[in-house]
Amino acid sequence: MAQRFRDAKPGVSVTIDPRDALTLRVTMPGREPMTVMLDHLRHVCSHSTPADCASTKTEFVENTLALPPKPQFNRSQLRVVIRGKDYVDYVKSTMAGERLPVMHPVGEDLFVIVAADTAKTTVLMSPAGLRDLGLNPADGWTLALRQTRATLPKLPTVAALRNAPIVFEHWPLAAALLIDLPGWARLSAAIGPDLFVTVVADDYVFVATKPDGVDFDGFKAAVVEDCEQQSRCVSPNVYRFRDGMWRIAR
C-alpha cells in the first residue's frame, strides 16, 4: 500500500510505522502529514476476491489523496478503537498537544482511542477535531463509546463460558468489547480468577477460562506467535481482569 500511494501522485512520501504495518504516514507537497490507518481496508479485503480487493485498494488511495486539507466528518462516524502501548507510543511521538488523539487506558498496556470510522478509512480524533463537530473531548468520548457499543455483540454469558471458549470474529470493531469494564467486572466476579481474554486483531477476541500453570504458559506463547502472523496485532498478551481493568497475565 505504501508503494501504491507513492506511485499515485508525484511528490508523495510514505513512512510505514515500524511498530504497526497497517499505519502509514503520508505527506504531500503543501499539506500537513496524514496518518492513514489501513485496518478497515484489511477487513474489507479479507472478505473480498483478489480482484475486488485490488480495486478497493486503488479506490482507497485515490480517495485518501483527494481528501481536502481538513477532512470533514460527522458525529455519527465517531467510534473507539483499542490499541496497545507500542502503537500509542508511536502516536505520541508523531503528534502532540491539540493534535494528540483523545484516549484513555483500559489496561496496563491497552488504550481506547476516539476515531472517525468511514467507509474509506479510520481517522484518529483530536480535541480540535472534536470541536469541529461541536463536541468537547468528554462529550466526544461519550458519544464514540455509545455508538461503538451499539455495533458490538453482547458479552458472553457465564453459562456459555463454562461450557466452551467464546470467539468473536469478523466484527470490524470486536476488540472494543474490552471497553465494557463494568460488564467484564461482573463476568469476572461470577466466573472467577481463571477468566482471560486475548485480542490479537481488531476483529478477533478470544474469551475462555484457564488456571495459571504450564498449560497456560504454553497458550500464552501460542498467542505471541498468532500475533506475529497478524497484519496489525492489537496485543501479543493474554489478559486477566484485575482491579477494575485488564492486566497482563504473567
Tab-separated table of C-alpha atoms in Angstrom:
chain	number	residue	atom	x	y	z
A	1	MET	CA	0.000	0.000	0.000
A	2	ALA	CA	2.869	2.375	0.707
A	3	GLN	CA	4.114	1.965	-2.860
A	4	ARG	CA	0.597	2.454	-4.229
A	5	PHE	CA	0.496	5.853	-2.534
A	6	ARG	CA	3.936	6.792	-3.875
A	7	ASP	CA	3.001	5.764	-7.410
A	8	ALA	CA	-0.365	7.526	-7.365
A	9	LYS	CA	0.849	11.102	-7.192
A	10	PRO	CA	4.183	12.897	-7.715
A	11	GLY	CA	5.809	14.162	-4.550
A	12	VAL	CA	4.002	11.824	-2.174
A	13	SER	CA	6.227	10.349	0.523
A	14	VAL	CA	5.159	7.493	2.767
A	15	THR	CA	6.588	6.157	6.009
A	16	ILE	CA	5.422	2.846	7.445
A	17	ASP	CA	5.044	2.767	11.209
A	18	PRO	CA	7.803	0.333	12.293
A	19	ARG	CA	5.541	-0.902	15.105
A	20	ASP	CA	2.383	-1.204	13.019
A	21	ALA	CA	2.484	-2.084	9.323
A	22	LEU	CA	-1.153	-1.012	8.942
A	23	THR	CA	-0.400	2.614	9.824
A	24	LEU	CA	1.144	4.900	7.215
A	25	ARG	CA	2.399	8.457	7.487
A	26	VAL	CA	1.575	10.103	4.147
A	27	THR	CA	2.965	13.505	3.168
A	28	MET	CA	2.046	15.552	0.097
A	29	PRO	CA	3.541	18.882	-1.023
A	30	GLY	CA	1.781	21.802	0.633
A	31	ARG	CA	-0.124	19.603	3.075
A	32	GLU	CA	0.359	18.537	6.666
A	33	PRO	CA	1.243	14.835	7.038
A	34	MET	CA	-1.683	12.421	7.297
A	35	THR	CA	-1.815	9.306	9.446
A	36	VAL	CA	-3.567	6.648	7.353
A	37	MET	CA	-4.890	3.549	9.103
A	38	LEU	CA	-5.404	0.513	6.888
A	39	ASP	CA	-7.309	-1.756	9.276
A	40	HIS	CA	-10.693	-1.117	7.669
A	41	LEU	CA	-9.200	-1.850	4.246
A	42	ARG	CA	-7.679	-5.056	5.582
A	43	HIS	CA	-11.060	-6.153	6.912
A	44	VAL	CA	-12.737	-5.463	3.556
A	45	CYS	CA	-10.060	-7.343	1.612
A	46	SER	CA	-10.242	-10.338	3.942
A	47	HIS	CA	-13.848	-10.789	2.792
A	48	SER	CA	-13.325	-9.962	-0.909
A	49	THR	CA	-11.987	-11.647	-4.015
A	50	PRO	CA	-8.426	-10.697	-5.057
A	51	ALA	CA	-9.806	-8.638	-7.944
A	52	ASP	CA	-12.257	-6.774	-5.728
A	53	CYS	CA	-9.547	-6.205	-3.132
A	54	ALA	CA	-7.209	-4.706	-5.737
A	55	SER	CA	-9.980	-2.416	-6.955
A	56	THR	CA	-10.765	-1.363	-3.397
A	57	LYS	CA	-7.104	-0.565	-2.737
A	58	THR	CA	-6.923	1.632	-5.836
A	59	GLU	CA	-10.080	3.480	-4.845
A	60	PHE	CA	-8.831	3.856	-1.273
A	61	VAL	CA	-5.593	5.511	-2.390
A	62	GLU	CA	-7.383	7.829	-4.804
A	63	ASN	CA	-9.948	8.882	-2.222
A	64	THR	CA	-7.373	9.395	0.512
A	65	LEU	CA	-5.155	11.594	-1.641
A	66	ALA	CA	-8.217	13.539	-2.787
A	67	LEU	CA	-9.269	14.377	0.770
A	68	PRO	CA	-9.430	18.116	1.442
A	69	PRO	CA	-6.674	19.537	3.688
A	70	LYS	CA	-9.115	19.283	6.599
A	71	PRO	CA	-11.380	16.243	6.080
A	72	GLN	CA	-14.988	16.680	7.138
A	73	PHE	CA	-16.593	14.133	9.428
A	74	ASN	CA	-19.884	13.973	11.254
A	75	ARG	CA	-20.809	12.875	14.742
A	76	SER	CA	-22.398	9.625	13.587
A	77	GLN	CA	-18.976	8.377	12.433
A	78	LEU	CA	-17.373	8.568	15.868
A	79	ARG	CA	-16.168	5.236	17.241
A	80	VAL	CA	-13.458	3.978	19.571
A	81	VAL	CA	-10.632	1.574	18.734
A	82	ILE	CA	-8.390	-0.480	21.032
A	83	ARG	CA	-4.640	-0.165	20.635
A	84	GLY	CA	-1.570	-1.391	22.511
A	85	LYS	CA	1.149	0.656	24.161
A	86	ASP	CA	3.592	0.411	21.239
A	87	TYR	CA	1.032	1.960	18.914
A	88	VAL	CA	0.182	4.693	21.417
A	89	ASP	CA	3.874	5.463	21.933
A	90	TYR	CA	4.243	5.885	18.173
A	91	VAL	CA	1.224	8.192	18.004
A	92	LYS	CA	2.633	10.301	20.831
A	93	SER	CA	5.963	10.531	19.033
A	94	THR	CA	4.337	11.916	15.858
A	95	MET	CA	1.566	14.066	17.342
A	96	ALA	CA	1.459	16.490	20.238
A	97	GLY	CA	-0.783	18.953	22.027
A	98	GLU	CA	-4.096	19.568	20.313
A	99	ARG	CA	-3.208	17.031	17.592
A	100	LEU	CA	-2.909	14.149	20.062
A	101	PRO	CA	-5.976	11.876	19.820
A	102	VAL	CA	-8.395	11.568	22.720
A	103	MET	CA	-7.542	8.326	24.526
A	104	HIS	CA	-7.921	6.570	27.867
A	105	PRO	CA	-6.351	3.401	29.308
A	106	VAL	CA	-8.440	0.268	29.873
A	107	GLY	CA	-5.497	-1.920	30.839
A	108	GLU	CA	-1.887	-1.674	31.839
A	109	ASP	CA	-0.888	-1.566	28.157
A	110	LEU	CA	-4.247	-1.182	26.368
A	111	PHE	CA	-5.813	2.127	25.352
A	112	VAL	CA	-9.138	3.215	23.897
A	113	ILE	CA	-8.814	5.923	21.217
A	114	VAL	CA	-11.573	8.052	19.704
A	115	ALA	CA	-11.675	7.814	15.906
A	116	ALA	CA	-13.878	8.682	12.941
A	117	ASP	CA	-14.759	5.485	11.095
A	118	THR	CA	-15.764	5.935	7.463
A	119	ALA	CA	-16.272	3.581	4.544
A	120	LYS	CA	-12.855	4.606	3.256
A	121	THR	CA	-10.612	4.970	6.311
A	122	THR	CA	-10.321	5.416	10.072
A	123	VAL	CA	-9.000	8.730	11.388
A	124	LEU	CA	-7.903	9.353	14.966
A	125	MET	CA	-9.781	12.280	16.501
A	126	SER	CA	-8.039	15.005	18.468
A	127	PRO	CA	-9.714	17.578	20.758
A	128	ALA	CA	-9.512	20.048	17.865
A	129	GLY	CA	-11.217	17.585	15.530
A	130	LEU	CA	-13.996	17.001	18.034
A	131	ARG	CA	-14.511	20.730	18.467
A	132	ASP	CA	-15.080	20.948	14.716
A	133	LEU	CA	-18.058	18.652	15.366
A	134	GLY	CA	-19.307	20.887	18.168
A	135	LEU	CA	-18.111	18.492	20.870
A	136	ASN	CA	-15.702	18.849	23.737
A	137	PRO	CA	-13.396	15.869	24.408
A	138	ALA	CA	-15.627	14.481	27.177
A	139	ASP	CA	-18.789	14.610	25.068
A	140	GLY	CA	-16.961	13.217	22.032
A	141	TRP	CA	-15.658	10.357	24.157
A	142	THR	CA	-19.124	9.557	25.496
A	143	LEU	CA	-20.713	9.638	22.047
A	144	ALA	CA	-17.977	7.492	20.479
A	145	LEU	CA	-18.359	4.893	23.229
A	146	ARG	CA	-22.132	4.769	22.881
A	147	GLN	CA	-22.047	4.441	19.101
A	148	THR	CA	-19.372	1.750	19.230
A	149	ARG	CA	-21.253	-0.292	21.808
A	150	ALA	CA	-24.318	-0.204	19.563
A	151	THR	CA	-22.364	-2.103	16.870
A	152	LEU	CA	-20.985	-4.823	19.153
A	153	PRO	CA	-22.328	-8.218	20.198
A	154	LYS	CA	-23.191	-8.846	23.834
A	155	LEU	CA	-20.554	-10.094	26.248
A	156	PRO	CA	-20.575	-13.856	26.761
A	157	THR	CA	-22.760	-15.304	29.486
A	158	VAL	CA	-21.456	-17.200	32.482
A	159	ALA	CA	-23.179	-20.374	31.273
A	160	ALA	CA	-21.685	-20.109	27.787
A	161	LEU	CA	-18.159	-19.574	29.108
A	162	ARG	CA	-18.400	-22.504	31.475
A	163	ASN	CA	-19.372	-24.673	28.526
A	164	ALA	CA	-16.689	-23.650	25.999
A	165	PRO	CA	-14.374	-20.816	24.900
A	166	ILE	CA	-16.065	-17.936	23.088
A	167	VAL	CA	-14.635	-16.386	19.917
A	168	PHE	CA	-15.733	-13.040	18.496
A	169	GLU	CA	-14.509	-12.741	14.921
A	170	HIS	CA	-15.446	-10.920	11.724
A	171	TRP	CA	-16.810	-7.989	13.743
A	172	PRO	CA	-14.806	-4.961	12.495
A	173	LEU	CA	-14.530	-3.466	15.998
A	174	ALA	CA	-14.662	-6.648	18.088
A	175	ALA	CA	-11.632	-5.540	20.117
A	176	ALA	CA	-13.756	-2.715	21.513
A	177	LEU	CA	-15.638	-5.322	23.555
A	178	LEU	CA	-12.887	-4.794	26.117
A	179	ILE	CA	-14.141	-1.264	26.867
A	180	ASP	CA	-17.086	-2.548	28.914
A	181	LEU	CA	-15.159	-2.646	32.176
A	182	PRO	CA	-18.267	-2.876	34.430
A	183	GLY	CA	-19.604	-5.757	32.335
A	184	TRP	CA	-16.316	-7.635	32.476
A	185	ALA	CA	-16.062	-6.968	36.211
A	186	ARG	CA	-19.412	-8.689	36.743
A	187	LEU	CA	-18.445	-11.583	34.476
A	188	SER	CA	-15.078	-11.991	36.179
A	189	ALA	CA	-16.690	-11.994	39.615
A	190	ALA	CA	-19.096	-14.726	38.516
A	191	ILE	CA	-16.560	-16.870	36.634
A	192	GLY	CA	-13.625	-16.484	38.987
A	193	PRO	CA	-9.918	-15.660	38.602
A	194	ASP	CA	-9.314	-18.043	35.683
A	195	LEU	CA	-11.134	-15.832	33.142
A	196	PHE	CA	-8.877	-14.484	30.397
A	197	VAL	CA	-9.086	-12.752	27.017
A	198	THR	CA	-6.810	-12.266	24.027
A	199	VAL	CA	-7.122	-9.549	21.397
A	200	VAL	CA	-4.675	-10.179	18.572
A	201	ALA	CA	-6.663	-8.191	15.993
A	202	ASP	CA	-9.427	-5.608	15.742
A	203	ASP	CA	-11.802	-8.298	14.540
A	204	TYR	CA	-10.754	-11.199	16.780
A	205	VAL	CA	-11.315	-11.588	20.524
A	206	PHE	CA	-10.925	-14.919	22.337
A	207	VAL	CA	-12.504	-15.415	25.772
A	208	ALA	CA	-12.070	-18.511	27.944
A	209	THR	CA	-11.028	-19.807	31.345
A	210	LYS	CA	-7.766	-21.483	32.281
A	211	PRO	CA	-5.783	-21.510	35.542
A	212	ASP	CA	-2.167	-20.421	35.776
A	213	GLY	CA	0.330	-23.176	35.100
A	214	VAL	CA	2.339	-24.919	32.410
A	215	ASP	CA	-0.599	-25.274	30.025
A	216	PHE	CA	-1.463	-21.595	30.388
A	217	ASP	CA	2.159	-20.603	29.746
A	218	GLY	CA	2.089	-22.657	26.554
A	219	PHE	CA	-1.106	-20.932	25.488
A	220	LYS	CA	0.478	-17.514	26.073
A	221	ALA	CA	3.384	-18.488	23.820
A	222	ALA	CA	0.920	-19.527	21.104
A	223	VAL	CA	-0.810	-16.134	21.332
A	224	VAL	CA	2.516	-14.390	20.736
A	225	GLU	CA	3.006	-16.488	17.596
A	226	ASP	CA	-0.535	-15.715	16.444
A	227	CYS	CA	0.115	-12.021	16.974
A	228	GLU	CA	3.183	-12.185	14.756
A	229	GLN	CA	1.026	-13.518	11.910
A	230	GLN	CA	-1.371	-10.558	12.018
A	231	SER	CA	-1.108	-7.562	9.697
A	232	ARG	CA	-1.910	-5.436	12.720
A	233	CYS	CA	-1.702	-7.122	16.082
A	234	VAL	CA	-3.503	-5.227	18.812
A	235	SER	CA	-1.611	-7.075	21.544
A	236	PRO	CA	0.502	-10.238	21.930
A	237	ASN	CA	-0.522	-10.523	25.580
A	238	VAL	CA	-3.091	-12.584	27.437
A	239	TYR	CA	-5.174	-10.598	29.919
A	240	ARG	CA	-6.998	-11.273	33.140
A	241	PHE	CA	-9.448	-8.815	34.671
A	242	ARG	CA	-7.979	-7.456	37.902
A	243	ASP	CA	-8.604	-4.312	39.963
A	244	GLY	CA	-11.159	-2.950	37.520
A	245	MET	CA	-9.017	-3.193	34.391
A	246	TRP	CA	-7.142	-5.564	32.073
A	247	ARG	CA	-3.845	-6.826	33.459
A	248	ILE	CA	-1.251	-8.858	31.584
A	249	ALA	CA	-1.288	-12.472	32.779
A	250	ARG	CA	2.267	-13.193	33.884
